Amino acid sequence: MNRLFGTSTAKPPKATLNSAITNIDTRISSIDVKLAALNTELTTYQTKLSKMRDGPGKTALKQKALKVLQRRKQYEAQRDQLQSQVWNMEQAQTMQDNLKNTMVTIDALKSTNKALRKEYGKVDIDKIERLQDEMADLLDVGNEIQESLARSYDIPEDVDEAELDAELEALGQEVELEREMMGGDANSLPSFMQDEVPEFIDEPPIAGQAGKVKEAAG
């Protein structure tokens, strides 16, 4: 049956920028290891060549060193290419991250805008204006009430001070005159400062007190 209809194989997951960058970094690390070994080999050849005299042996060793140097240049070129690829992918990853952040910001702004429209739709500007007008009227009424309560009724504004001084002096003269008529008693009060004595209805004396009253009168 499998030969007739075939089998469905699972598709490999799509590569992401992060996985691609990781793979290339691994390759770069491998090339760095090879370059380190080639540099060690070149150092050994240079040390030997510096101690050898010119001749066939030195020429053969120099050819080996040139081949190693050529291989090192090839690996360095590969590493540079791979590093450029990593740089480009990192830039693409940065752009992708920025785009995601931008989309998140836009979604947040849309949600906020929708919520504000919903809340502001509940606000009636005309009612707020009327409320402000009513508050202003109430404040005016309150100010008028305070001004009315603070009004002074003691002395009219049109009273002449000279007249008040003359009246006060006349009262003083009246007090002196009454004191002289009453015999010069300084403790006596003038007539306009004395309380009127109320007139009570005479009541018959209580029994037992009539005799005391007669004795006192006699």
XYZ file of N, CA and C in Angstrom:
654
model
N 0.830 -1.196 0.000
C 0.000 0.000 0.000
C 0.868 1.250 0.000
N 1.944 1.225 0.793
C 2.812 2.392 0.847
C 3.475 2.641 -0.495
N 3.734 1.511 -1.245
C 4.363 1.689 -2.543
C 3.396 2.304 -3.540
N 2.084 1.984 -3.399
C 1.101 2.500 -4.351
C 0.771 3.965 -4.084
N 0.479 4.262 -2.834
C 0.012 5.611 -2.506
C 1.102 6.504 -1.906
N 2.168 5.896 -1.463
C 3.232 6.682 -0.860
C 2.918 7.016 0.583
N 3.903 7.493 1.274
C 3.739 7.868 2.678
C 3.954 9.372 2.820
N 3.183 9.943 3.708
C 3.302 11.382 3.958
C 4.389 11.626 4.991
N 5.410 12.312 4.590
C 6.505 12.622 5.506
C 6.281 14.005 6.117
N 6.622 14.111 7.381
C 6.445 15.387 8.082
C 7.418 16.416 7.517
N 6.885 17.598 7.284
C 7.730 18.663 6.741
C 8.630 19.215 7.846
N 9.886 19.441 7.510
C 10.781 20.010 8.531
C 10.347 21.421 8.886
N 10.577 21.799 10.109
C 10.181 23.160 10.513
C 10.956 24.217 9.727
N 10.293 25.322 9.483
C 10.946 26.397 8.754
C 12.047 27.031 9.605
N 13.126 27.326 8.906
C 14.250 27.931 9.610
C 13.921 29.371 9.989
N 14.350 29.744 11.146
C 14.171 31.114 11.624
C 15.500 31.854 11.573
N 15.434 33.130 11.706
C 16.664 33.915 11.692
C 17.579 33.529 12.847
N 17.001 33.287 13.989
C 17.827 32.920 15.143
C 18.554 31.596 14.909
N 17.827 30.598 14.369
C 18.476 29.306 14.109
C 19.535 29.433 13.021
N 19.265 30.241 12.002
C 20.249 30.428 10.934
C 21.498 31.120 11.466
N 21.316 32.114 12.309
C 22.464 32.803 12.901
C 23.274 31.854 13.765
N 22.586 30.997 14.517
C 23.294 30.031 15.365
C 24.108 29.059 14.514
N 23.538 28.569 13.424
C 24.268 27.628 12.551
C 25.516 28.288 11.960
N 25.381 29.509 11.495
C 26.542 30.186 10.894
C 27.593 30.487 11.955
N 27.167 30.860 13.146
C 28.138 31.089 14.220
C 28.926 29.814 14.522
N 28.258 28.673 14.461
C 28.957 27.393 14.673
C 30.002 27.160 13.588
N 29.658 27.463 12.344
C 30.612 27.311 11.242
C 31.785 28.268 11.399
N 31.524 29.473 11.836
C 32.601 30.433 12.051
C 33.542 29.956 13.152
N 32.967 29.380 14.196
C 33.808 28.854 15.276
C 34.696 27.723 14.762
N 34.145 26.873 13.916
C 34.946 25.790 13.343
C 36.096 26.330 12.488
N 35.809 27.356 11.699
C 36.863 27.958 10.871
C 37.923 28.607 11.746
N 37.512 29.218 12.852
C 38.491 29.827 13.760
C 39.443 28.774 14.320
N 38.919 27.599 14.612
C 39.783 26.525 15.109
C 40.811 26.132 14.040
N 40.363 25.987 12.803
C 41.286 25.628 11.712
C 42.319 26.730 11.485
N 41.887 27.990 11.574
C 42.843 29.088 11.392
C 43.887 29.104 12.501
N 43.484 28.782 13.710
C 44.441 28.734 14.817
C 45.499 27.661 14.554
N 45.047 26.498 14.040
C 46.014 25.420 13.739
C 46.959 25.828 12.608
N 46.428 26.496 11.570
C 47.266 26.942 10.458
C 48.267 28.003 10.915
N 47.847 28.900 11.801
C 48.763 29.917 12.314
C 49.905 29.279 13.105
N 49.576 28.229 13.866
C 50.626 27.520 14.615
C 51.611 26.859 13.655
N 51.063 26.254 12.591
C 51.923 25.596 11.600
C 52.812 26.611 10.875
N 52.233 27.763 10.533
C 53.030 28.798 9.864
C 54.130 29.327 10.775
N 53.836 29.465 12.035
C 54.860 29.928 12.985
C 56.020 28.941 13.050
N 55.689 27.642 13.016
C 56.745 26.617 13.049
C 57.618 26.687 11.789
N 56.957 26.885 10.630
C 57.722 26.979 9.376
C 58.616 28.230 9.374
N 58.071 29.326 9.870
C 58.872 30.549 9.883
C 60.082 30.408 10.788
N 59.895 29.714 11.916
C 61.026 29.506 12.832
C 62.109 28.662 12.165
N 61.697 27.608 11.464
C 62.660 26.740 10.793
C 63.355 27.460 9.631
N 62.584 28.196 8.857
C 63.167 28.895 7.712
C 64.185 29.937 8.153
N 63.946 30.566 9.296
C 64.897 31.582 9.760
C 66.234 30.978 10.165
N 66.252 29.667 10.460
C 67.486 29.011 10.885
C 68.183 28.247 9.742
N 67.513 28.067 8.606
C 68.074 27.286 7.496
C 68.827 28.194 6.524
N 69.771 27.570 5.885
C 70.500 28.255 4.828
C 69.770 28.047 3.508
N 70.084 28.916 2.576
C 69.485 28.771 1.250
C 69.907 27.461 0.614
N 68.883 26.817 0.018
C 69.153 25.545 -0.651
C 67.849 24.845 -0.958
N 67.959 23.631 -1.484
C 66.748 22.887 -1.857
C 65.825 22.619 -0.667
N 66.390 22.317 0.494
C 65.566 22.016 1.664
C 64.765 23.235 2.103
N 65.444 24.361 2.081
C 64.741 25.589 2.497
C 63.665 25.947 1.479
N 63.967 25.722 0.175
C 62.982 26.035 -0.846
C 61.751 25.155 -0.703
N 61.944 23.836 -0.432
C 60.810 22.918 -0.266
C 59.974 23.302 0.947
N 60.666 23.661 2.061
C 59.927 24.053 3.261
C 59.159 25.356 3.019
N 59.742 26.249 2.237
C 59.074 27.502 1.938
C 57.819 27.270 1.108
N 57.839 26.289 0.196
C 56.663 25.959 -0.607
C 55.528 25.431 0.279
N 55.910 24.605 1.271
C 54.878 24.123 2.199
C 54.263 25.293 2.981
N 55.083 26.199 3.412
C 54.583 27.345 4.165
C 53.659 28.201 3.300
N 53.996 28.354 2.019
C 53.144 29.135 1.128
C 51.780 28.463 0.939
N 51.763 27.149 0.859
C 50.487 26.437 0.726
C 49.622 26.620 1.982
N 50.296 26.526 3.145
C 49.549 26.739 4.399
C 49.008 28.169 4.447
N 49.812 29.134 4.003
C 49.373 30.521 3.992
C 48.187 30.728 3.060
N 48.237 30.015 1.913
C 47.126 30.109 0.963
C 45.840 29.548 1.556
N 45.958 28.421 2.254
C 44.779 27.833 2.909
C 44.224 28.782 3.980
N 45.143 29.426 4.700
C 44.677 30.350 5.740
C 43.883 31.518 5.129
N 44.380 32.028 3.984
C 43.663 33.108 3.330
C 42.278 32.666 2.864
N 42.158 31.438 2.385
C 40.859 30.922 1.943
C 39.891 30.832 3.133
N 40.397 30.298 4.261
C 39.543 30.201 5.447
C 39.149 31.598 5.959
N 40.051 32.527 5.916
C 39.741 33.880 6.351
C 38.666 34.510 5.463
N 38.755 34.230 4.125
C 37.735 34.755 3.218
C 36.368 34.143 3.526
N 36.340 32.820 3.815
C 35.077 32.164 4.179
C 34.502 32.744 5.483
N 35.414 32.951 6.427
C 34.943 33.506 7.701
C 34.366 34.902 7.517
N 35.020 35.710 6.664
C 34.509 37.062 6.421
C 33.134 37.018 5.767
N 32.956 36.090 4.826
C 31.650 35.964 4.170
C 30.570 35.547 5.176
N 30.918 34.557 6.010
C 29.937 34.095 7.000
C 29.611 35.199 8.007
N 30.596 35.975 8.417
C 30.339 37.074 9.350
C 29.454 38.146 8.718
N 29.628 38.388 7.412
C 28.759 39.337 6.717
C 27.331 38.831 6.678
N 27.175 37.505 6.468
C 25.823 36.936 6.472
C 25.176 37.067 7.847
N 25.967 36.816 8.865
C 25.430 36.950 10.225
C 25.023 38.402 10.490
N 25.831 39.332 10.054
C 25.504 40.743 10.240
C 24.202 41.113 9.547
N 24.048 40.647 8.316
C 22.816 40.956 7.581
C 21.600 40.349 8.264
N 21.737 39.111 8.721
C 20.605 38.457 9.394
C 20.291 39.127 10.729
N 21.321 39.582 11.434
C 21.069 40.287 12.695
C 20.341 41.607 12.440
N 20.706 42.296 11.342
C 19.985 43.513 10.991
C 18.525 43.212 10.659
N 18.311 42.107 9.922
C 16.936 41.718 9.602
C 16.160 41.346 10.863
N 16.853 40.682 11.808
C 16.209 40.316 13.067
C 15.825 41.566 13.861
N 16.710 42.561 13.839
C 16.409 43.813 14.534
C 15.203 44.504 13.912
N 15.153 44.527 12.584
C 14.019 45.140 11.909
C 12.727 44.389 12.224
N 12.819 43.059 12.268
C 11.635 42.268 12.590
C 11.159 42.532 14.021
N 12.093 42.618 14.947
C 11.725 42.909 16.342
C 11.102 44.304 16.455
N 11.699 45.265 15.748
C 11.137 46.619 15.778
C 9.725 46.646 15.195
N 9.520 45.874 14.135
C 8.189 45.822 13.545
C 7.178 45.214 14.514
N 7.585 44.155 15.223
C 6.691 43.548 16.205
C 6.349 44.556 17.310
N 7.364 45.259 17.774
C 7.118 46.260 18.823
C 6.189 47.369 18.318
N 6.395 47.752 17.046
C 5.537 48.788 16.470
C 4.089 48.311 16.396
N 3.896 47.059 15.996
C 2.536 46.522 15.895
C 1.879 46.432 17.269
N 2.677 46.070 18.278
C 2.132 46.026 19.640
C 1.709 47.426 20.084
N 2.556 48.412 19.763
C 2.221 49.793 20.123
C 0.956 50.256 19.409
N 0.840 49.913 18.130
C -0.344 50.318 17.363
C -1.606 49.663 17.930
N -1.511 48.380 18.280
C -2.670 47.695 18.866
C -3.071 48.354 20.192
N -2.065 48.725 20.997
C -2.369 49.385 22.272
C -3.041 50.731 22.037
N -2.561 51.483 21.044
C -3.175 52.775 20.737
C -4.607 52.599 20.236
N -4.835 51.572 19.419
C -6.195 51.324 18.932
C -7.137 51.002 20.094
N -6.662 50.139 21.004
C -7.503 49.776 22.150
C -7.799 50.996 23.021
N -6.773 51.806 23.245
C -6.968 53.013 24.053
C -7.931 53.983 23.378
N -7.770 54.143 22.060
C -8.652 55.041 21.312
C -10.102 54.570 21.387
N -10.292 53.272 21.268
C -11.646 52.720 21.338
C -12.255 52.938 22.713
N -11.443 52.711 23.756
C -11.949 52.894 25.120
C -12.280 54.359 25.389
N -11.422 55.271 24.905
C -11.692 56.698 25.113
C -12.958 57.133 24.392
N -13.140 56.660 23.164
C -14.365 57.009 22.441
C -15.601 56.505 23.184
N -15.490 55.320 23.737
C -16.635 54.762 24.463
C -16.944 55.580 25.711
N -15.912 55.979 26.447
C -16.130 56.733 27.678
C -16.590 58.158 27.377
N -15.934 58.798 26.402
C -16.317 60.168 26.071
C -17.707 60.226 25.441
N -18.129 59.105 24.849
C -19.486 59.089 24.301
C -20.548 59.207 25.373
N -20.188 58.873 26.618
C -21.140 58.976 27.718
C -21.234 60.398 28.268
N -20.329 61.248 27.875
C -20.273 62.605 28.414
C -21.125 63.529 27.537
N -22.041 64.252 28.177
C -22.883 65.215 27.486
C -22.317 66.612 27.741
N -21.761 67.223 26.700
C -21.143 68.533 26.849
C -22.167 69.572 27.273
N -23.396 69.475 26.719
C -24.432 70.447 27.084
C -24.762 70.384 28.573
N -24.820 69.165 29.117
C -25.098 69.032 30.552
C -23.969 69.645 31.380
N -22.731 69.457 30.926
C -21.605 70.033 31.662
C -21.675 71.553 31.637
N -22.029 72.120 30.469
C -22.156 73.575 30.375
C -23.267 74.089 31.293
N -24.406 73.381 31.292
C -25.499 73.804 32.181
C -25.089 73.696 33.645
N -24.365 72.639 33.969
C -23.907 72.469 35.343
C -22.961 73.601 35.749
N -22.085 73.987 34.825
C -21.169 75.087 35.112
C -21.946 76.401 35.317
N -22.949 76.626 34.480
C -23.763 77.835 34.631
C -24.504 77.841 35.964
N -25.059 76.695 36.346
C -25.768 76.616 37.627
C -24.820 76.860 38.796
N -23.604 76.317 38.707
C -22.648 76.538 39.782
C -22.280 78.011 39.878
N -22.120 78.673 38.723
C -21.807 80.106 38.735
C -22.943 80.907 39.359
N -24.193 80.537 39.017
C -25.339 81.239 39.611
C -25.397 81.036 41.124
N -25.143 79.801 41.551
C -25.173 79.536 42.988
C -24.076 80.308 43.722
N -22.920 80.423 43.106
C -21.849 81.202 43.728
C -22.236 82.672 43.834
N -22.883 83.190 42.796
C -23.333 84.589 42.848
C -24.350 84.786 43.961
N -25.291 83.837 44.082
C -26.293 83.935 45.150
C -25.625 83.884 46.517
N -24.666 82.996 46.663
C -23.961 82.895 47.935
C -23.221 84.177 48.275
N -22.600 84.792 47.272
C -21.912 86.065 47.523
C -22.886 87.160 47.931
N -24.050 87.197 47.281
C -25.044 88.197 47.650
C -25.543 87.998 49.075
N -25.718 86.736 49.458
C -26.164 86.443 50.832
C -25.114 86.900 51.840
N -23.840 86.606 51.559
C -22.784 87.010 52.474
C -22.692 88.536 52.585
N -22.822 89.216 51.452
C -22.794 90.676 51.497
C -23.966 91.229 52.294
N -25.162 90.600 52.143
C -26.338 91.069 52.871
C -26.186 90.851 54.371
N -25.633 89.687 54.755
C -25.443 89.401 56.177
C -24.366 90.293 56.793
N -23.405 90.700 55.991
C -22.320 91.538 56.517
C -22.677 93.013 56.541
N -23.886 93.400 56.131
C -24.275 94.807 56.102
C -24.439 95.347 57.529
N -23.958 96.537 57.777
C -24.005 97.143 59.118
C -25.243 98.029 59.252
N -25.964 97.862 60.397
C -27.162 98.661 60.660
C -26.959 99.621 61.842
N -25.741 99.684 62.389
C -25.532 100.480 63.596
C -25.655 101.977 63.325
N -24.841 102.481 62.440
C -24.809 103.914 62.165
C -25.050 104.125 60.688
N -26.047 104.862 60.326
C -26.245 105.138 58.897
C -25.044 105.860 58.322
N -24.812 105.637 57.073
C -23.650 106.228 56.428
C -23.791 107.750 56.292
N -25.084 108.281 56.269
C -25.280 109.709 56.037
C -25.344 110.527 57.323
N -25.017 109.920 58.527
C -25.054 110.641 59.792
C -23.818 111.533 59.893
N -24.033 112.785 60.296
C -22.931 113.727 60.418
C -22.251 113.529 61.775
N -20.925 113.436 61.794
C -20.190 113.229 63.030
C -20.307 114.444 63.956
N -20.429 115.623 63.351
C -20.566 116.826 64.183
C -21.855 116.793 64.994
N -22.925 116.298 64.378
C -24.193 116.183 65.093
C -24.078 115.190 66.242
N -23.349 114.073 65.986
C -23.168 113.086 67.064
C -22.381 113.679 68.220
N -21.343 114.449 67.914
C -20.554 115.061 68.992
C -21.411 116.042 69.797
N -22.250 116.810 69.082
C -23.096 117.779 69.787
C -24.105 117.087 70.690
N -24.661 115.975 70.199
C -25.649 115.228 71.006
C -24.987 114.604 72.223
N -23.757 114.075 72.032
C -23.042 113.481 73.150
C -22.724 114.534 74.214
N -22.353 115.722 73.804
C -22.058 116.803 74.753
C -23.310 117.238 75.509
N -24.460 117.258 74.787
C -25.716 117.629 75.439
C -26.109 116.611 76.497
N -25.871 115.320 76.216
C -26.164 114.291 77.216
C -25.300 114.476 78.452
N -24.005 114.816 78.239
C -23.131 115.043 79.394
C -23.606 116.193 80.255
N -24.057 117.274 79.605
C -24.573 118.404 80.369
C -25.830 118.033 81.131
N -26.680 117.192 80.504
C -27.905 116.757 81.177
C -27.582 115.933 82.410
N -26.541 115.087 82.306
C -26.144 114.267 83.469
C -25.662 115.157 84.604
N -24.861 116.170 84.308
C -24.346 117.055 85.345
C -25.490 117.839 86.001
N -26.430 118.288 85.185
C -27.549 119.055 85.717
C -28.388 118.232 86.678
N -28.689 116.979 86.335
C -29.501 116.119 87.199
C -28.769 115.786 88.488
N -27.425 115.633 88.397
C -26.672 115.364 89.625
C -26.753 116.549 90.593
N -26.673 117.744 90.021
C -26.777 118.917 90.880
C -28.156 119.018 91.526
N -29.208 118.692 90.756
C -30.568 118.739 91.295
C -30.789 117.675 92.358
N -30.060 116.541 92.269
C -30.231 115.444 93.230
C -29.280 115.588 94.406
N -28.638 116.697 94.529
C -27.803 116.919 95.697
C -26.355 116.548 95.479
N -25.942 116.421 94.278
C -24.530 116.149 93.976
C -24.102 114.737 94.264
N -25.027 113.761 94.317
C -24.672 112.347 94.542
C -24.037 111.791 93.277
N -22.735 111.457 93.398
C -22.016 110.959 92.207
C -22.450 109.572 91.802
N -23.076 108.804 92.788
C -23.467 107.420 92.486
C -24.847 107.324 91.866
N -25.583 108.418 91.873
C -26.933 108.369 91.313
C -26.874 108.349 89.806
N -27.833 107.706 89.198
C -27.881 107.568 87.752
C -28.807 108.624 87.171
N -28.517 109.091 85.969
C -29.442 110.034 85.334
C -30.738 109.347 84.960
N -31.731 110.155 84.675
C -33.071 109.619 84.435
C -33.141 108.731 83.212
N -32.337 109.091 82.171
C -32.467 108.277 80.945
C -31.772 106.930 81.077
N -30.964 106.742 82.185
C -30.298 105.454 82.399
C -30.983 104.629 83.465
N -32.066 105.170 84.135
C -32.762 104.424 85.173
C -33.918 103.641 84.575
N -34.073 102.408 85.081
C -35.181 101.566 84.619
C -36.476 102.070 85.243
N -37.533 102.005 84.516
C -38.830 102.381 85.041
C -39.317 101.344 86.033
N -39.864 101.812 87.170
C -40.358 100.891 88.193
C -41.768 100.478 87.829
N -42.039 99.228 87.693
C -43.381 98.790 87.306
C -44.377 99.036 88.425
N -45.608 99.345 88.052
C -46.675 99.561 89.012
C -47.419 98.264 89.265
N -47.379 97.804 90.525
C -48.066 96.564 90.888
C -49.402 96.900 91.584
N -50.336 95.980 91.505
C -51.622 96.126 92.197
C -51.415 95.835 93.669
N -51.949 96.766 94.533
C -51.784 96.555 95.958
C -52.529 95.314 96.389
N -51.859 94.514 97.231
C -52.464 93.286 97.751
C -52.637 93.428 99.256
N -53.671 92.801 99.837
C -53.847 92.899 101.311
C -52.682 92.233 102.015
N -52.270 92.788 103.156
C -51.134 92.209 103.890
C -51.470 90.833 104.409
N -50.449 90.044 104.540
C -50.628 88.664 105.036
C -50.840 88.721 106.541
N -51.712 87.826 107.047
C -52.023 87.802 108.479
C -50.771 87.584 109.279
N -50.645 88.284 110.388
C -49.456 88.151 111.216
C -48.407 89.164 110.909
N -48.483 89.753 109.711
C -47.485 90.764 109.350
C -48.049 92.170 109.479
N -49.411 92.320 109.665
C -50.018 93.647 109.758
C -49.463 94.403 110.953
N -49.308 93.673 112.111
C -48.798 94.318 113.311
C -47.393 94.830 113.134
N -46.576 94.034 112.459
C -45.188 94.428 112.220
C -45.147 95.690 111.362
N -46.066 95.782 110.415
C -46.079 96.931 109.540
C -46.459 98.187 110.337
N -47.493 98.070 111.261
C -47.932 99.202 112.072
C -46.809 99.654 112.983
N -46.081 98.646 113.606
C -44.996 98.987 114.491
C -43.932 99.767 113.751
N -43.635 99.312 112.563
C -42.606 100.006 111.794
C -43.054 101.401 111.401
N -44.369 101.548 111.141
C -44.868 102.863 110.752
C -44.902 103.802 111.954
N -45.258 103.232 113.154
C -45.299 104.065 114.338
C -43.924 104.464 114.774
